[in-house]
Every structure is written in C-alpha cells, then in structure tokens.
mmCIF file of C-alpha atoms in Angstrom:
data_model
loop_
_atom_site.group_PDB
_atom_site.id
_atom_site.type_symbol
_atom_site.label_atom_id
_atom_site.label_comp_id
_atom_site.label_asym_id
_atom_site.label_seq_id
_atom_site.Cartn_x
_atom_site.Cartn_y
_atom_site.Cartn_z
ATOM 1 C CA ASP A 1 -1.493 18.251 -38.742
ATOM 2 C CA ALA A 2 -4.202 15.985 -40.144
ATOM 3 C CA LYS A 3 -3.142 12.468 -40.476
ATOM 4 C CA THR A 4 -4.329 9.683 -42.819
ATOM 5 C CA THR A 5 -4.892 6.018 -42.482
ATOM 6 C CA GLN A 6 -4.813 3.711 -45.606
ATOM 7 C CA PRO A 7 -4.796 -0.079 -45.992
ATOM 8 C CA THR A 8 -1.214 -1.332 -46.519
ATOM 9 C CA SER A 9 -2.233 -3.200 -49.793
ATOM 10 C CA MET A 10 -5.009 -3.977 -52.101
ATOM 11 C CA ASP A 11 -5.519 -6.167 -55.069
ATOM 12 C CA CYS A 12 -7.720 -5.571 -58.060
ATOM 13 C CA ALA A 13 -8.456 -7.424 -61.286
ATOM 14 C CA GLU A 14 -7.661 -5.792 -64.579
ATOM 15 C CA GLY A 15 -10.677 -4.028 -65.965
ATOM 16 C CA ARG A 16 -12.513 -3.726 -62.716
ATOM 17 C CA ALA A 17 -12.897 -0.702 -60.570
ATOM 18 C CA ALA A 18 -10.430 -0.050 -57.800
ATOM 19 C CA ASN A 19 -11.674 1.661 -54.710
ATOM 20 C CA LEU A 20 -8.974 2.796 -52.369
ATOM 21 C CA PRO A 21 -10.187 4.230 -48.968
ATOM 22 C CA CYS A 22 -8.583 6.763 -46.800
ATOM 23 C CA ASN A 23 -9.485 7.780 -43.298
ATOM 24 C CA HIS A 24 -8.660 11.417 -42.280
ATOM 25 C CA SER A 25 -10.787 11.954 -39.107
ATOM 26 C CA THR A 26 -8.846 14.950 -37.947
ATOM 27 C CA ILE A 27 -8.899 16.822 -41.145
ATOM 28 C CA SER A 28 -9.419 20.630 -40.670
ATOM 29 C CA GLY A 29 -12.004 22.723 -42.427
ATOM 30 C CA ASN A 30 -9.686 24.311 -44.951
ATOM 31 C CA GLU A 31 -7.584 21.338 -45.695
ATOM 32 C CA TYR A 32 -7.883 19.621 -49.046
ATOM 33 C CA VAL A 33 -7.638 15.889 -49.731
ATOM 34 C CA TYR A 34 -4.937 14.980 -52.267
ATOM 35 C CA TRP A 35 -4.147 11.813 -53.999
ATOM 36 C CA TYR A 36 -0.851 10.975 -55.648
ATOM 37 C CA ARG A 37 0.577 7.772 -56.826
ATOM 38 C CA GLN A 38 4.157 6.569 -57.273
ATOM 39 C CA ILE A 39 5.117 3.767 -59.723
ATOM 40 C CA HIS A 40 8.346 2.041 -58.786
ATOM 41 C CA SER A 41 11.557 4.266 -58.906
ATOM 42 C CA GLN A 42 9.657 7.193 -60.321
ATOM 43 C CA GLY A 43 8.452 10.523 -58.744
ATOM 44 C CA PRO A 44 4.892 10.860 -57.380
ATOM 45 C CA GLN A 45 2.076 11.609 -60.006
ATOM 46 C CA TYR A 46 -0.781 13.924 -59.262
ATOM 47 C CA ILE A 47 -4.151 12.100 -59.501
ATOM 48 C CA ILE A 48 -6.783 14.462 -58.029
ATOM 49 C CA HIS A 49 -7.749 16.573 -55.041
ATOM 50 C CA GLY A 50 -10.926 17.993 -53.494
ATOM 51 C CA LEU A 51 -12.233 19.759 -50.598
ATOM 52 C CA LYS A 52 -15.744 18.550 -49.895
ATOM 53 C CA ASN A 53 -17.457 17.891 -53.164
ATOM 54 C CA ASN A 54 -16.899 14.829 -55.132
ATOM 55 C CA GLU A 55 -14.395 15.291 -58.054
ATOM 56 C CA THR A 56 -13.712 13.560 -61.285
ATOM 57 C CA ASN A 57 -11.053 13.886 -63.870
ATOM 58 C CA GLU A 58 -9.632 11.737 -66.670
ATOM 59 C CA MET A 59 -7.735 9.652 -64.231
ATOM 60 C CA ALA A 60 -10.095 8.991 -61.383
ATOM 61 C CA SER A 61 -12.943 10.019 -59.208
ATOM 62 C CA LEU A 62 -12.722 11.200 -55.604
ATOM 63 C CA ILE A 63 -15.640 10.624 -53.282
ATOM 64 C CA ILE A 64 -15.363 12.628 -50.005
ATOM 65 C CA THR A 65 -17.950 11.832 -47.134
ATOM 66 C CA GLU A 66 -20.237 14.596 -46.019
ATOM 67 C CA ASP A 67 -18.328 14.864 -42.573
ATOM 68 C CA ARG A 68 -15.049 14.820 -44.541
ATOM 69 C CA LYS A 69 -13.601 12.275 -42.195
ATOM 70 C CA SER A 70 -12.945 9.773 -45.023
ATOM 71 C CA SER A 71 -12.665 9.564 -48.770
ATOM 72 C CA THR A 72 -12.293 7.017 -51.574
ATOM 73 C CA LEU A 73 -10.318 7.105 -54.699
ATOM 74 C CA ILE A 74 -11.955 5.144 -57.564
ATOM 75 C CA LEU A 75 -10.037 4.091 -60.625
ATOM 76 C CA PRO A 76 -13.053 3.027 -62.787
ATOM 77 C CA HIS A 77 -11.248 0.497 -65.045
ATOM 78 C CA ALA A 78 -7.906 -0.520 -63.555
ATOM 79 C CA THR A 79 -5.037 -1.585 -65.869
ATOM 80 C CA LEU A 80 -1.787 -3.217 -65.125
ATOM 81 C CA ARG A 81 -0.127 0.193 -65.410
ATOM 82 C CA ASP A 82 -2.211 1.273 -62.409
ATOM 83 C CA THR A 83 -0.122 -0.894 -60.219
ATOM 84 C CA ALA A 84 1.551 1.554 -57.764
ATOM 85 C CA VAL A 85 1.658 3.041 -54.301
ATOM 86 C CA TYR A 86 -1.287 5.396 -53.882
ATOM 87 C CA TYR A 87 -0.951 8.254 -51.378
ATOM 88 C CA CYS A 88 -3.914 10.033 -49.711
ATOM 89 C CA ILE A 89 -2.561 13.315 -48.244
ATOM 90 C CA VAL A 90 -4.249 15.974 -46.152
ATOM 91 C CA THR A 91 -1.289 17.470 -44.430
ATOM 92 C CA ARG A 92 0.663 20.404 -45.675
ATOM 93 C CA VAL A 93 3.654 22.033 -43.995
ATOM 94 C CA TYR A 94 3.212 25.791 -43.659
ATOM 95 C CA ASN A 95 6.531 27.556 -43.073
ATOM 96 C CA GLN A 96 8.079 30.699 -44.038
ATOM 97 C CA ALA A 97 9.330 29.259 -47.346
ATOM 98 C CA GLY A 98 6.113 27.696 -48.511
ATOM 99 C CA THR A 99 3.901 24.598 -48.235
ATOM 100 C CA ALA A 100 4.621 21.006 -48.907
ATOM 101 C CA LEU A 101 2.944 17.642 -48.953
ATOM 102 C CA ILE A 102 3.705 15.262 -46.122
ATOM 103 C CA PHE A 103 3.381 11.621 -47.327
ATOM 104 C CA GLY A 104 2.132 8.648 -45.185
ATOM 105 C CA LYS A 105 2.845 5.107 -46.021
ATOM 106 C CA GLY A 106 0.155 4.764 -48.873
ATOM 107 C CA THR A 107 -1.603 1.747 -50.227
ATOM 108 C CA THR A 108 0.174 -0.617 -52.564
ATOM 109 C CA LEU A 109 -2.259 -1.510 -55.378
ATOM 110 C CA SER A 110 -1.653 -4.418 -57.348
ATOM 111 C CA VAL A 111 -3.566 -4.927 -60.545
ATOM 112 C CA SER A 112 -3.436 -8.363 -62.019
ATOM 113 C CA SER A 113 -4.833 -9.909 -65.319
ATOM 114 C CA GLY B 1 0.161 19.230 -66.164
ATOM 115 C CA ALA B 2 3.265 21.143 -65.350
ATOM 116 C CA VAL B 3 6.706 19.426 -65.949
ATOM 117 C CA VAL B 4 9.481 19.167 -63.520
ATOM 118 C CA SER B 5 12.742 17.801 -64.818
ATOM 119 C CA GLN B 6 15.342 16.219 -62.613
ATOM 120 C CA HIS B 7 18.822 15.175 -63.578
ATOM 121 C CA PRO B 8 20.621 12.810 -63.334
ATOM 122 C CA SER B 9 18.302 9.845 -62.925
ATOM 123 C CA ARG B 10 20.946 7.721 -61.394
ATOM 124 C CA VAL B 11 24.444 8.371 -60.104
ATOM 125 C CA ILE B 12 27.065 6.249 -58.409
ATOM 126 C CA CYS B 13 29.889 7.920 -56.552
ATOM 127 C CA LYS B 14 32.697 7.008 -54.291
ATOM 128 C CA SER B 15 32.575 7.760 -50.619
ATOM 129 C CA GLY B 16 33.746 11.300 -49.807
ATOM 130 C CA THR B 17 32.847 12.904 -53.098
ATOM 131 C CA SER B 18 30.065 15.449 -53.710
ATOM 132 C CA VAL B 19 27.087 14.904 -55.983
ATOM 133 C CA LYS B 20 24.898 17.641 -57.419
ATOM 134 C CA ILE B 21 21.240 17.012 -58.539
ATOM 135 C CA GLU B 22 19.364 19.521 -60.678
ATOM 136 C CA CYS B 23 15.697 20.305 -60.669
ATOM 137 C CA ARG B 24 14.175 22.272 -63.298
ATOM 138 C CA SER B 25 10.653 23.579 -63.864
ATOM 139 C CA LEU B 26 10.236 23.488 -67.691
ATOM 140 C CA ASP B 27 6.950 25.337 -68.277
ATOM 141 C CA PHE B 28 6.241 27.353 -65.250
ATOM 142 C CA GLN B 29 8.028 29.597 -62.713
ATOM 143 C CA ALA B 30 8.741 27.618 -59.507
ATOM 144 C CA THR B 31 8.792 30.082 -56.727
ATOM 145 C CA THR B 32 9.122 27.269 -54.186
ATOM 146 C CA MET B 33 10.824 23.962 -54.489
ATOM 147 C CA PHE B 34 10.882 21.002 -52.239
ATOM 148 C CA TRP B 35 13.441 18.194 -51.844
ATOM 149 C CA TYR B 36 12.394 14.654 -50.556
ATOM 150 C CA ARG B 37 14.391 11.715 -49.678
ATOM 151 C CA GLN B 38 13.059 8.086 -49.959
ATOM 152 C CA PHE B 39 14.651 4.987 -48.662
ATOM 153 C CA PRO B 40 13.702 1.505 -49.961
ATOM 154 C CA LYS B 41 10.240 0.510 -49.080
ATOM 155 C CA GLN B 42 9.557 3.631 -47.274
ATOM 156 C CA SER B 43 7.648 6.712 -47.873
ATOM 157 C CA LEU B 44 8.882 10.154 -49.070
ATOM 158 C CA MET B 45 10.338 12.321 -46.238
ATOM 159 C CA LEU B 46 10.633 16.060 -46.726
ATOM 160 C CA MET B 47 14.179 17.384 -46.387
ATOM 161 C CA ALA B 48 13.940 21.030 -47.174
ATOM 162 C CA THR B 49 12.028 23.801 -48.743
ATOM 163 C CA SER B 50 13.490 26.668 -50.814
ATOM 164 C CA ASN B 51 12.204 29.979 -52.272
ATOM 165 C CA GLU B 52 13.925 31.527 -55.153
ATOM 166 C CA GLY B 53 16.692 33.818 -53.859
ATOM 167 C CA SER B 54 16.279 32.861 -50.275
ATOM 168 C CA LYS B 55 18.021 30.375 -47.978
ATOM 169 C CA ALA B 56 16.509 26.963 -47.679
ATOM 170 C CA THR B 57 14.473 25.761 -44.675
ATOM 171 C CA TYR B 58 15.536 22.467 -43.487
ATOM 172 C CA GLU B 59 13.403 19.884 -41.810
ATOM 173 C CA GLN B 60 14.465 18.686 -38.208
ATOM 174 C CA GLY B 61 17.234 16.251 -38.506
ATOM 175 C CA VAL B 62 18.577 17.265 -41.923
ATOM 176 C CA GLU B 63 22.071 18.610 -41.997
ATOM 177 C CA LYS B 64 22.190 21.740 -43.910
ATOM 178 C CA ASP B 65 25.935 21.706 -44.333
ATOM 179 C CA LYS B 66 25.653 18.133 -45.827
ATOM 180 C CA PHE B 67 22.729 18.888 -48.048
ATOM 181 C CA LEU B 68 23.364 22.199 -49.921
ATOM 182 C CA ILE B 69 20.397 23.645 -51.700
ATOM 183 C CA ASN B 70 20.617 26.486 -54.115
ATOM 184 C CA HIS B 71 17.474 27.975 -55.679
ATOM 185 C CA ALA B 72 19.206 30.774 -57.702
ATOM 186 C CA SER B 73 16.353 31.179 -60.368
ATOM 187 C CA LEU B 74 12.712 30.636 -60.761
ATOM 188 C CA THR B 75 13.298 27.496 -62.913
ATOM 189 C CA LEU B 76 16.329 25.771 -61.297
ATOM 190 C CA SER B 77 17.085 24.384 -57.818
ATOM 191 C CA THR B 78 20.062 22.216 -57.046
ATOM 192 C CA LEU B 79 20.811 19.871 -54.264
ATOM 193 C CA THR B 80 24.506 18.931 -53.447
ATOM 194 C CA VAL B 81 25.235 16.073 -51.271
ATOM 195 C CA THR B 82 28.523 16.890 -49.881
ATOM 196 C CA SER B 83 31.090 14.355 -48.767
ATOM 197 C CA ALA B 84 28.737 11.559 -49.512
ATOM 198 C CA HIS B 85 28.846 8.419 -47.512
ATOM 199 C CA PRO B 86 27.000 5.044 -48.016
ATOM 200 C CA GLU B 87 24.274 5.922 -45.693
ATOM 201 C CA ASP B 88 23.432 8.779 -48.005
ATOM 202 C CA SER B 89 22.459 6.380 -50.606
ATOM 203 C CA SER B 90 18.858 7.019 -51.300
ATOM 204 C CA PHE B 91 16.195 8.112 -53.861
ATOM 205 C CA TYR B 92 15.988 11.975 -53.964
ATOM 206 C CA ILE B 93 12.991 13.655 -55.367
ATOM 207 C CA CYS B 94 12.306 17.304 -56.062
ATOM 208 C CA SER B 95 8.982 19.006 -56.371
ATOM 209 C CA ALA B 96 7.939 22.476 -57.423
ATOM 210 C CA SER B 97 4.943 24.879 -57.085
ATOM 211 C CA GLY B 98 4.131 28.390 -58.126
ATOM 212 C CA GLY B 99 4.357 29.240 -54.488
ATOM 213 C CA THR B 100 1.022 30.843 -54.054
ATOM 214 C CA GLY B 101 0.657 29.273 -50.580
ATOM 215 C CA ALA B 102 -2.955 28.412 -51.333
ATOM 216 C CA THR B 103 -4.096 25.356 -49.560
ATOM 217 C CA ASN B 104 -5.250 23.700 -52.738
ATOM 218 C CA GLU B 105 -1.979 24.243 -54.667
ATOM 219 C CA LYS B 106 -0.816 21.191 -56.568
ATOM 220 C CA LEU B 107 2.868 20.130 -56.370
ATOM 221 C CA PHE B 108 4.611 18.613 -59.448
ATOM 222 C CA PHE B 109 7.392 16.128 -58.962
ATOM 223 C CA GLY B 110 10.558 15.224 -60.776
ATOM 224 C CA SER B 111 11.338 11.708 -61.722
ATOM 225 C CA GLY B 112 13.771 11.281 -58.980
ATOM 226 C CA THR B 113 17.707 10.544 -58.671
ATOM 227 C CA GLN B 114 18.884 7.257 -57.385
ATOM 228 C CA LEU B 115 22.167 7.987 -55.477
ATOM 229 C CA SER B 116 24.410 5.130 -54.634
ATOM 230 C CA VAL B 117 27.541 5.888 -52.648
ATOM 231 C CA LEU B 118 30.183 3.120 -52.762
#
C-alpha cells in the first residue's frame, strides 16, 4: 500500500493561500490521490481527488507532479474556518467487502487573523 | 455531496452496558459501509467493512464479538459496542460508498459519535 508523508503542522494567515504538501513516492499507477479534512470533533470532509492531472473545484486545487510522487493541495484564500487536520490519502484497502480509505497522521493547518 | 447521518452524536454509558450507533445514507444506496475509531490526537483507524446483507469484515485486532455490525439495508448500518468498558471510549465514525469498487470512488463520512464509558 502506498504511504504518504505530510508535515505535522502548518500556519497560514487569513486571506492568503495555504499550500499543503504531500509526498507519496510509492504510489501505484492506478491509485488516486485524495484529500480530506477533519475539523475538531467532526467526521472527515471530502475536498478533492485526482489521478495525474491537476484538479480544481469550489473548495481547492490539487497539483500533482508529473512523476506522481508528490502533490500539493491549495486553498486559494484561507479563512479561519479552514483550520483543520488535512489528510492526504493514496491507500485503499481492497477486500471482499469493498474498499476503504486508510488515514495517515495528516497536517494540522492553523489559520490565524 | 452525498449525506451520511450518524446518531447519536454523543453518548455516555456505564461500564458493562451496550451502546448502539446508527449510520444512515440519506440520498444514496450504500452498498458498503465502513466503521472507524479515533482516539484523541490520533488519526482514524479502520475497524471493519460491511456489505449490505453480508457479514462484516473486521480489521486485525478488532474483536468482532465486541463490536457487532449489522448492515441490514442499503441505507442503514449499526455498530453495537457490547459490554462497553472505559478503554472503549473513543470517537466512532462511519462512512459509506455506493460500493462500485472503483479506485476513484469517494467515501462520505458521518459526523461521528463520541462514546464515553464511565
């Protein structure tokens, strides 16, 4: 299973872009990169996912390097409500019952005014 | 996005009692549901996977007789913590998917249940 490496914590000023890096050097060719976030005492919230092309949605942009060994999640204009733990995930469990997401330790993003 | 409803959000119980947590998919049929557990300041740990109408598949180290999972319909899965003890106190989170098995399938998560066993 591919594993990810993320910084433990990051700080960002409100209104600035938050760039969260993730290394996944052992990713397989058919594994997607997912990003979820978890605000304290809530369930994880889906942000974005991609395979090899850059992706953008209303929440964020995902930049994946050409060799797919790393990616960056970009929150273009961070707000205080973006303070959360951000998980970069490339591992899924494949078993007879289905697939799942395996969470690493994530990055705690603190947005301050 | 799809909505997964989880109840209760918080429960306090005495040691030795059983607690049931419900997870419902509100606007889609959840062929597969997953249960996670999260201890303070730690990441989510997968406990088990269940398909509708089938027995759950438990991760290594998770006691199937202690954590009973029932996935009787395409919209409801329940996790029952039997004979709860203080060490079972944790944040329990469910997630659901349409069960296509595709590698790019999104999972949607419930809001979690904080269990405190006295």
